[in-house]
Each structure stands twice: as C-alpha cells, then as structure tokens.
mmCIF file of C-alpha atoms in Angstrom:
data_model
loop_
_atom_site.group_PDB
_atom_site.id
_atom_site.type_symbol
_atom_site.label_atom_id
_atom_site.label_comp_id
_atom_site.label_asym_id
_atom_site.label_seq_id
_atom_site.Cartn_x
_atom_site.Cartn_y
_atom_site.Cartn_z
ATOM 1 C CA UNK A 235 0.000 0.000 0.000
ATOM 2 C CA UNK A 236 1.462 3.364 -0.872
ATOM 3 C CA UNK A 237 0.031 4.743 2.679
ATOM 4 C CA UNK A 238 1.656 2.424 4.346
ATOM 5 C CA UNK A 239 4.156 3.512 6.601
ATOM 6 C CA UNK A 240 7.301 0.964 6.348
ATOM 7 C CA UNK A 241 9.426 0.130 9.281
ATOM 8 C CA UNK A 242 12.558 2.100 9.065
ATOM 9 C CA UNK A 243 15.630 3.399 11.081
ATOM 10 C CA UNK A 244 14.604 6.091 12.556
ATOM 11 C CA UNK A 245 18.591 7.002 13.329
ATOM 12 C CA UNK A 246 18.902 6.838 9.378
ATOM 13 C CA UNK A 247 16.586 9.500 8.448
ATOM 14 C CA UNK A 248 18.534 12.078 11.237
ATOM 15 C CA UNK A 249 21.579 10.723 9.456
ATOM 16 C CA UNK A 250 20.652 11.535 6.076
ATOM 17 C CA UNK A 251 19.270 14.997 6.986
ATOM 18 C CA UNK A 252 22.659 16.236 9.110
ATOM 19 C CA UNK A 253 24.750 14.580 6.120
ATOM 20 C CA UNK A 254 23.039 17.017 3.711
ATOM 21 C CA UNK A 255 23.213 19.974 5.953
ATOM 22 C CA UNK A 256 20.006 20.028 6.544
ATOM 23 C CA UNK A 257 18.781 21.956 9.736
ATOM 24 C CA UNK A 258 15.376 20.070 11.468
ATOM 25 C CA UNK A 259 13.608 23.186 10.834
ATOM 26 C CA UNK A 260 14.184 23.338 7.042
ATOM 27 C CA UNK A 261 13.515 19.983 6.705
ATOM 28 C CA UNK A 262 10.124 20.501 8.361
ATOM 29 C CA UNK A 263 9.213 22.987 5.597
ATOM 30 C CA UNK A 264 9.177 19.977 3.354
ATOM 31 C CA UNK A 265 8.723 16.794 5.096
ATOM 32 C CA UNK A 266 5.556 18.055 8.110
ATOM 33 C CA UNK A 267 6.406 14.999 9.922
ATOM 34 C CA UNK A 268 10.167 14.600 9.725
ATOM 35 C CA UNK A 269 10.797 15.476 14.048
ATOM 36 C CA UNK A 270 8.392 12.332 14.484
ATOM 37 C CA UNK A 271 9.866 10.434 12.465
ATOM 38 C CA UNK A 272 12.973 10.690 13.731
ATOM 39 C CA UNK A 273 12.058 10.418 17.090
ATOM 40 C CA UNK A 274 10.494 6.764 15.913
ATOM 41 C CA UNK A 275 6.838 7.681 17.092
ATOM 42 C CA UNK A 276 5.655 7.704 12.806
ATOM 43 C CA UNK A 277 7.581 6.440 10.046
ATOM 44 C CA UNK A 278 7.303 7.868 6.532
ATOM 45 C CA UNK A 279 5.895 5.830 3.590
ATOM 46 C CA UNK A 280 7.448 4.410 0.544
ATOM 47 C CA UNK A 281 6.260 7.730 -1.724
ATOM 48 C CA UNK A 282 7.901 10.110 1.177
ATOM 49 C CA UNK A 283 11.065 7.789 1.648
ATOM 50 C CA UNK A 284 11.339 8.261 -2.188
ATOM 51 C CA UNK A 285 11.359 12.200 -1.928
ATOM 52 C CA UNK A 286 13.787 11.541 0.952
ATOM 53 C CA UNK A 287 16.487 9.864 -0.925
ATOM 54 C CA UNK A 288 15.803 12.046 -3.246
ATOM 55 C CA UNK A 289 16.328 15.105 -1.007
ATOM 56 C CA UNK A 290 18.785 13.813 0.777
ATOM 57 C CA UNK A 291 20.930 12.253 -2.360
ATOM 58 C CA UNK A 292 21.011 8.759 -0.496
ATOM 59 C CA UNK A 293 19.848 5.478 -1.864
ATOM 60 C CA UNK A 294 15.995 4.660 -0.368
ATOM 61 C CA UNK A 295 17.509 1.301 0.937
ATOM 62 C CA UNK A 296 19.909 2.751 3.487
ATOM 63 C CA UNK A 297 16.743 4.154 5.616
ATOM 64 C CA UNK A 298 16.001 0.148 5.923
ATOM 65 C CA UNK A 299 19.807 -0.326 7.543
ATOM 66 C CA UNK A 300 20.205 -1.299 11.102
ATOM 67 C CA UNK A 301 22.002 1.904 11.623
ATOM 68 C CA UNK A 302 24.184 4.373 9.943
ATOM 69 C CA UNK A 303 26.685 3.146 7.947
ATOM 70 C CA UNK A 304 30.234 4.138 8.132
ATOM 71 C CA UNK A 305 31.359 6.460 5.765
ATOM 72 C CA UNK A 306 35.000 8.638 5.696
ATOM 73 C CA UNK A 307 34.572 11.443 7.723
ATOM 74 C CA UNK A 308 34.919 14.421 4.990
ATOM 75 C CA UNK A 309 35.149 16.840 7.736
ATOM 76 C CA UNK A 310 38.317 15.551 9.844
ATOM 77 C CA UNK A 311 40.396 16.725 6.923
ATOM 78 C CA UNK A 312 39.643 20.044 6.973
ATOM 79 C CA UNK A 313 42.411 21.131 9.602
ATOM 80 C CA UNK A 314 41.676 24.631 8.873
ATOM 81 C CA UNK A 315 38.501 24.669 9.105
ATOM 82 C CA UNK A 316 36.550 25.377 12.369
ATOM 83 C CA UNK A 317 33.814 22.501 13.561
ATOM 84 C CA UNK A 318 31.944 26.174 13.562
ATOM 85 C CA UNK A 319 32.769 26.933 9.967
ATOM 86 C CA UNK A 320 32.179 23.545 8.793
ATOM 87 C CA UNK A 321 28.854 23.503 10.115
ATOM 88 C CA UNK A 322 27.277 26.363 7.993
ATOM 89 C CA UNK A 323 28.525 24.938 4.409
ATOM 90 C CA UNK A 324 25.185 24.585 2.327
ATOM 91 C CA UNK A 325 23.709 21.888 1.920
ATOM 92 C CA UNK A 326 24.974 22.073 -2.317
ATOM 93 C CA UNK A 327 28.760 22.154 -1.819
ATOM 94 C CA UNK A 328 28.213 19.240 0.594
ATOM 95 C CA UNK A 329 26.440 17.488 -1.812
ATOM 96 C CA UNK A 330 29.855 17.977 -3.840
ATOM 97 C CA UNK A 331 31.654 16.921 -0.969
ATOM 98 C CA UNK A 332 30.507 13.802 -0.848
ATOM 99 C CA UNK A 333 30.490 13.835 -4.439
ATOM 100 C CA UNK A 334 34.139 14.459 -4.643
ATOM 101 C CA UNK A 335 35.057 11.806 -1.898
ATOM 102 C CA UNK A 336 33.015 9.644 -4.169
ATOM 103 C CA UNK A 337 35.523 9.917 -7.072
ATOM 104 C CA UNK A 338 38.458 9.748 -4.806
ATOM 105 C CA UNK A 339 36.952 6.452 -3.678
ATOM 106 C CA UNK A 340 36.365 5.238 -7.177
ATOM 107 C CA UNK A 341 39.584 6.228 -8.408
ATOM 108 C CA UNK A 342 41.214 4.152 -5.721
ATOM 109 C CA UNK A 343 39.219 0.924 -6.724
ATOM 110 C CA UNK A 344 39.341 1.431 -10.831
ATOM 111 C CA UNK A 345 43.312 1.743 -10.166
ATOM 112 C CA UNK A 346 43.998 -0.885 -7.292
ATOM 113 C CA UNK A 347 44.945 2.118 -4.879
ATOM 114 C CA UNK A 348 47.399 3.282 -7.451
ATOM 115 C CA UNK A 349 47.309 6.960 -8.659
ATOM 116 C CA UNK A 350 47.926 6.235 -12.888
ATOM 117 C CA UNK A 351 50.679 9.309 -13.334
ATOM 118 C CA UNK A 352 54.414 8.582 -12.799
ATOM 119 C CA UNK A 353 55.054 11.422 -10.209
ATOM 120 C CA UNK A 354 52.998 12.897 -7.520
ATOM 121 C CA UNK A 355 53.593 16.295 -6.338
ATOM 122 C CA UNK A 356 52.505 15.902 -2.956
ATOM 123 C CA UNK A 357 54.471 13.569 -2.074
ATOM 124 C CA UNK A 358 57.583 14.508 -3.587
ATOM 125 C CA UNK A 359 57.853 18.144 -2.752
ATOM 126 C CA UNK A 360 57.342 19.138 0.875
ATOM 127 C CA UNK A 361 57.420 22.665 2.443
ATOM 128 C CA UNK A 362 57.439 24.001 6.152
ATOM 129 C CA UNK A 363 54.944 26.174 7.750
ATOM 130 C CA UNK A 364 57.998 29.102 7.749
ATOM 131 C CA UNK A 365 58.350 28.858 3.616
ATOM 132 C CA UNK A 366 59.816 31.119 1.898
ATOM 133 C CA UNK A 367 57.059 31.886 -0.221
ATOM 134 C CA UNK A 368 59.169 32.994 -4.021
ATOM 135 C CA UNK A 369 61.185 29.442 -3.230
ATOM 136 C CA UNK A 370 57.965 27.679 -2.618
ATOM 137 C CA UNK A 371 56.728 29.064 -5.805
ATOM 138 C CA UNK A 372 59.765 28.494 -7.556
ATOM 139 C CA UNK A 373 59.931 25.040 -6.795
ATOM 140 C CA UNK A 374 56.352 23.852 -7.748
ATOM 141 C CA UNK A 375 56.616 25.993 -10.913
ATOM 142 C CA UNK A 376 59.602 23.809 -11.848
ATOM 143 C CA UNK A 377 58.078 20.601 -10.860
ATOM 144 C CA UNK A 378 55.279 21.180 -13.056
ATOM 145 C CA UNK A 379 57.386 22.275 -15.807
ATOM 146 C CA UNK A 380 55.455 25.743 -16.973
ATOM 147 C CA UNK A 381 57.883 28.826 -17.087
ATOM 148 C CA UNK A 382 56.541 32.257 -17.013
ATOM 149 C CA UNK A 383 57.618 32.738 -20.487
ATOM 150 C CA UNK A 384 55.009 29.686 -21.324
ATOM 151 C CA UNK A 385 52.355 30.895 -19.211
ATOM 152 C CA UNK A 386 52.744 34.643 -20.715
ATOM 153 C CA UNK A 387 52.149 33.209 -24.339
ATOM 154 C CA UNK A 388 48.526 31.433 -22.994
ATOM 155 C CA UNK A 389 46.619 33.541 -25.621
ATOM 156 C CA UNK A 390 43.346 33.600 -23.139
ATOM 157 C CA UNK A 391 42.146 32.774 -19.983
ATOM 158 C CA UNK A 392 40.445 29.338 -20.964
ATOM 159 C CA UNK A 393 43.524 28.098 -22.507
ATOM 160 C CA UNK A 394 45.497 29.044 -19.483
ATOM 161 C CA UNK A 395 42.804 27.338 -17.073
ATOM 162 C CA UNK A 396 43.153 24.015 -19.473
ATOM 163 C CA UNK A 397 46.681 24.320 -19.325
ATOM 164 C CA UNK A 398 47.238 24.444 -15.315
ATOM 165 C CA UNK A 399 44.436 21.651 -15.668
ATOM 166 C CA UNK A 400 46.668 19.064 -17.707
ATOM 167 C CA UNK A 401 50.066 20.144 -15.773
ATOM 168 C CA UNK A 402 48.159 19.613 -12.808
ATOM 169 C CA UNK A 403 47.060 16.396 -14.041
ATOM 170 C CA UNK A 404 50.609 15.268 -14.853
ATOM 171 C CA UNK A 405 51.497 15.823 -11.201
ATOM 172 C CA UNK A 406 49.214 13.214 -10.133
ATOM 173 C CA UNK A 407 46.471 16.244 -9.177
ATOM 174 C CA UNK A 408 42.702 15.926 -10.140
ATOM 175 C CA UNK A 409 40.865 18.578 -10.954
ATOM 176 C CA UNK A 410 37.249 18.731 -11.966
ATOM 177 C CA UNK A 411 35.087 21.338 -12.411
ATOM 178 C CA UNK A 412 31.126 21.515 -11.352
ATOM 179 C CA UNK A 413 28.578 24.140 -11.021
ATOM 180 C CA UNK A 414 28.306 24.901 -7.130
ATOM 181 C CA UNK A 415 25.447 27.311 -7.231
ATOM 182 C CA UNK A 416 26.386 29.030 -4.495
ATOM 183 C CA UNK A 417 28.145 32.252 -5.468
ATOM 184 C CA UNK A 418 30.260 32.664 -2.123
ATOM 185 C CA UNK A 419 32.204 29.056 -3.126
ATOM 186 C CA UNK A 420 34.900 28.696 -5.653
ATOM 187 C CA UNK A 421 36.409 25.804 -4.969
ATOM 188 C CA UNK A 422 37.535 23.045 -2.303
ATOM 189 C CA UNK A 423 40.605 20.013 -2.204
ATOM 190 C CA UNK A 424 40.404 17.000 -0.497
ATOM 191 C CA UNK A 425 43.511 15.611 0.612
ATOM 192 C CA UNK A 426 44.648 11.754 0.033
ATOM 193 C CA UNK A 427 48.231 10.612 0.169
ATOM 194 C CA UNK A 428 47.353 8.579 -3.255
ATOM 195 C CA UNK A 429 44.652 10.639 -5.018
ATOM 196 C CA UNK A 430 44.315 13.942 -3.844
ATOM 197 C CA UNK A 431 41.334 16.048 -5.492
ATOM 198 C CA UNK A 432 40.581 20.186 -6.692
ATOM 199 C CA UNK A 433 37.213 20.806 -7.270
ATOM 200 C CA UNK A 434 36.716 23.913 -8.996
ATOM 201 C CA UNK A 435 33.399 26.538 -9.498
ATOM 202 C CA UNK A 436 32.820 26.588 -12.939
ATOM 203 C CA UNK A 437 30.221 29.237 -13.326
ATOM 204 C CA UNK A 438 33.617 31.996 -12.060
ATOM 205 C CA UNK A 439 35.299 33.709 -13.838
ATOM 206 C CA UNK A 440 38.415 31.859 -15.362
ATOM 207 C CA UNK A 441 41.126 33.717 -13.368
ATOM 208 C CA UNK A 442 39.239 33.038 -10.335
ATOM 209 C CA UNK A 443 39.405 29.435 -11.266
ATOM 210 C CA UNK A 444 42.881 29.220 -11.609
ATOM 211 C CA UNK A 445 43.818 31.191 -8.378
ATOM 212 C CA UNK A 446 41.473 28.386 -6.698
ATOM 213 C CA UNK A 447 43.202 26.079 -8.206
ATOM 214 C CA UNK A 448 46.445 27.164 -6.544
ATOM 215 C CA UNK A 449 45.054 28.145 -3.143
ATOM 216 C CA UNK A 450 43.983 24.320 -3.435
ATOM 217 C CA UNK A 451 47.072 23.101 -4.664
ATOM 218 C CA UNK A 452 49.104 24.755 -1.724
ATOM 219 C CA UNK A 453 46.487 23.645 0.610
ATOM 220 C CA UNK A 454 47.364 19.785 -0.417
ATOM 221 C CA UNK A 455 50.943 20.376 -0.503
ATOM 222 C CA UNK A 456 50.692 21.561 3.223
ATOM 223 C CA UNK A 457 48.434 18.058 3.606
ATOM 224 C CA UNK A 458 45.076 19.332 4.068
ATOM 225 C CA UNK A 459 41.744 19.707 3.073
ATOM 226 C CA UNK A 460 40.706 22.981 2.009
ATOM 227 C CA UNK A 461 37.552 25.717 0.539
ATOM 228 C CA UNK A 462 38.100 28.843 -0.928
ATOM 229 C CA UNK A 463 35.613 31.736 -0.621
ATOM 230 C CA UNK A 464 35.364 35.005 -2.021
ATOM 231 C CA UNK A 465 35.228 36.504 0.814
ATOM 232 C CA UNK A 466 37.550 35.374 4.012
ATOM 233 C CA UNK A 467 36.377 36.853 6.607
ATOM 234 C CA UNK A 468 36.360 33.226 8.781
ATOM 235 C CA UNK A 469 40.233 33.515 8.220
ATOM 236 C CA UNK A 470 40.101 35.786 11.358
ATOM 237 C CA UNK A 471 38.875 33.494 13.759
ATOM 238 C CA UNK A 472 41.319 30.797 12.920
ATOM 239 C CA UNK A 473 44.312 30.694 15.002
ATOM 240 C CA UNK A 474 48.158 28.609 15.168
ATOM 241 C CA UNK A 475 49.119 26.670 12.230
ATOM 242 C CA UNK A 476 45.363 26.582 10.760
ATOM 243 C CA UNK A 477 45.529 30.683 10.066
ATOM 244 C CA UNK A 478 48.806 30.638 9.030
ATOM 245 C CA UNK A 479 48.015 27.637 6.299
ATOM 246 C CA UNK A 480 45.032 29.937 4.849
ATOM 247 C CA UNK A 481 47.231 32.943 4.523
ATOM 248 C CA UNK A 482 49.820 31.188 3.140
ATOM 249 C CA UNK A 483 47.417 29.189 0.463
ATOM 250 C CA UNK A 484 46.190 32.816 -0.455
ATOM 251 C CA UNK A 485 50.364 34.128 -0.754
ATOM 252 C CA UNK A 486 50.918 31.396 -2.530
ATOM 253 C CA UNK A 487 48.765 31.360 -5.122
ATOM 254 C CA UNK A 488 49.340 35.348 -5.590
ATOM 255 C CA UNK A 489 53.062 34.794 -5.864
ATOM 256 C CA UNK A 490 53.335 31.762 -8.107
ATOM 257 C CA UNK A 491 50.642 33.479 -10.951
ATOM 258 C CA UNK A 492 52.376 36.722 -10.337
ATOM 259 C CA UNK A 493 55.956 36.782 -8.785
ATOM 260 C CA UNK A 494 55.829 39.665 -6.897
ATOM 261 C CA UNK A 495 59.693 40.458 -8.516
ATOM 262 C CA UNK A 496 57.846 40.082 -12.038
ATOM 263 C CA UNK A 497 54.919 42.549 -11.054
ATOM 264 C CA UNK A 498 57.515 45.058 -9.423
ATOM 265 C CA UNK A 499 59.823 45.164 -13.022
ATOM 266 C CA UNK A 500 56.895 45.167 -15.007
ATOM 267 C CA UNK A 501 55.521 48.630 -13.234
ATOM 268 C CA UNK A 502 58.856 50.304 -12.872
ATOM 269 C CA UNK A 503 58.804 53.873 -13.975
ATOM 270 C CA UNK A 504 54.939 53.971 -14.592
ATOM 271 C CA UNK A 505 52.538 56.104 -12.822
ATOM 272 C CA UNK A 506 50.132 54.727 -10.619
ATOM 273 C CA UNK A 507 46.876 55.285 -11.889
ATOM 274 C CA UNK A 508 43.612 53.284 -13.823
ATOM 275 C CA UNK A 509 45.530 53.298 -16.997
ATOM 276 C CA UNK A 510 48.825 51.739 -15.927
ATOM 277 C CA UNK A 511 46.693 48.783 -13.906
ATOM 278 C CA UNK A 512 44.776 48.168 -17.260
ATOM 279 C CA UNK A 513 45.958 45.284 -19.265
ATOM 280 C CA UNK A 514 46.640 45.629 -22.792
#
C-alpha cells in the first residue's frame, strides 16, 4: 500500500538529513512529519522515503539499515577549518563533498589504490609552515614544468585554465570542475596521500578558477583539506598553524601566478593610476 508507513531506522533519516546539511527546521518545511519520524513515534511511507532519498541524495535502501553506515569522515580533513565553519557549508557544496570523496573512492578501486601518473607532487615536494614563499613558488613551478615565459604566451584565460588543468594532471592532481550554485564558493581540495582532489566553481570567472586552483594546490601540498571563498572573513577566527596555512594558500597562489619580482619590473617607472593597472 502506498500509505503504508514501512518500518525504518529512525537514526537513518537524522543521518541523512545532518549529512546534507540540513537543519530540522528546514527539513520541516518539506517533510511536516520529519521530528516524528525521527524520534520513531511515525515512520514515513514508501512515496515520502522516495522524496527523501531524493532530497537527501542517499539510496531509499539505506533508511532500511540497522544503523548508519560508516562512511569517511569528509570533515576531519579540513584542519583549517573550524567545527563552527564547517557547520554552515550549504547543503549544495556538501552534496559535492561527498560527491568528490566519491571519485576519490572510485579512483582508488578502478586503479587498485594506485594513482595512474608517474610522479605525484605531494608527495615529492614538501614545504614548512615558515616557507619562503618565491622558493615555494619556484619550486612547484619547476616541478610542473610551466615557465613564465610559457604561461605569458597562454593567448586567453580558458587556454590558461586548461593548461594548469593538464600540468596539474601530470602531477598526479585531479581537478574537476562543477557548477556549485552558491556564489560565495569557488572551490575546495580533499587531501589523500594517493589521489588527492581540486574541485573547482565553474560558473567563475576563469582567473578566479585558476587562483582556486592554486590556493587548493598549496592547501594539499601543506596536507590538508581545504575551501576557498570570495570573501575570508572566517580567516580571522582561525588561530596557530590553521591561520597561518590559509594565509599562506592565499600568498601562494598570488606569488606563483604573479611573482611579486615580475609585477615590481613590469611597473617600474609607470605612474600609478587606472591606466597603468589596465591590461593591454
């Protein structure tokens, strides 16, 4: 009987909901009876379990498990990130969270655990907390084999973006691209000693894209997760080694697309006005 309410977990459906980032009280907007059914006192039918999984992006059979199951923890990776901080992402770039572990995860089996390129930049170059931040640059910049005198003859910003995609590639990084939706987000890494990941905001501009992918990329060579915002105003509640890794990933990315020493010859002698900071 469609009516019928079925038997579930009532753990599973409070799992689902907090998985997606979904707040009791939004939830309630569309499911009336979701606070009863996770307290076990009604249970949904099949039609509403449907719109559940749906909702939720989980398959309809895991509401019929004896409890949650055991998935990676996305969050513990994050080492920047406050519990606070983590708490407010929407409910769409967790969705691509989870989407991006999924990869990670499938990459793993399709390969036998074994990322496919011959080098790895993550685990070959390492770099303290006290970096010097031109060296840093200098040093990935070699690894991945792009002088400035290549990247300056990119005729646009798509080609450059698809460039810094394949060297990034050839370092053992993956980078996809996705739609977040959400206008504040451009981009997030998760970090795996075998496959680590970039996800990047494809409705940004292109430059923005490729300074996330760098912000990223310094996140993972530091060996942690990381997001990128437009605006980082949670930078300021961080303290220790967790703000110092965000200011650095933002240095970083600044310095290796536009070596401060470059930027300082290429202004000499010019007046400082709309004109000069106009590109040609």
């Amino acid at each position: 009987m469609p009516n019928e309410e079925l038997p579930v977990t009532p753990a599973l459906i409070a799992w689902a909901r907090t998985r997606a980032g979904v707040s009791i009280a939004d939830a309630s907007k569309s499911f009336k009876k979701i606070q009863s059914w996770e307290d076990g006192e009604s249970a949904p039918t099949y039609p509403q379990l449907e719109q559940l999984a749906e909702a939720y992006k989980v398959p309809i059979a895991v509401f019929f498990f004896p409890e949650p199951p055991s998935v990676p923890n996305i969050a513990q990776t994050f080492r920047t990130l406050p519990d606070t901080e983590f708490d407010q992402i929407p409910g769409r770039i967790r969705l691509l969270l989870r989407k991006a572990k999924a990869l990670q995860l499938n990459l793993m089996d399709l390969t036998g655990g074994r990322n496919t390129t011959a080098r790895l930049i993550t685990r070959e170059l390492s770099f303290p907390l006290d970096v010097n931040l031109r060296t840093m640059a200098e040093q990935v910049r070699a690894y991945l084999g792009v002088s400035l005198d290549a990247q300056r003859s990119w005729q646009d910003d798509e080609t450059a973006l698809e460039n810094w995609r394949e060297a990034a590639f050839d370092a053992g990084i993956y980078v996809f691209k996705d739609a977040f939706r959400e206008e504040e987000f451009s981009g997030f890494c998760l970090y795996d000693d075998v496959f680590p990941i970039i996800y990047v905001n494809n409705t940004s501009a292109k430059t923005r894209q490729i300074f996330t992918m760098f912000h990223e990329l310094a996140h993972l060579l530091f060996h942690t997760s990381g997001i990128d915002t437009v605006h980082d105003e949670f930078i300021s509640h961080l303290t220790g080694e967790a703000q110092r890794i965000e200011v650095l990933c933002n240095r970083f990315a600044a310095e290796f697309l536009l070596p401060e020493a470059e930027l300082t010859a290429a202004i000499r002698g010019l007046e400082p006005s709309e004109a000069t900071a106009t590109p040609r």
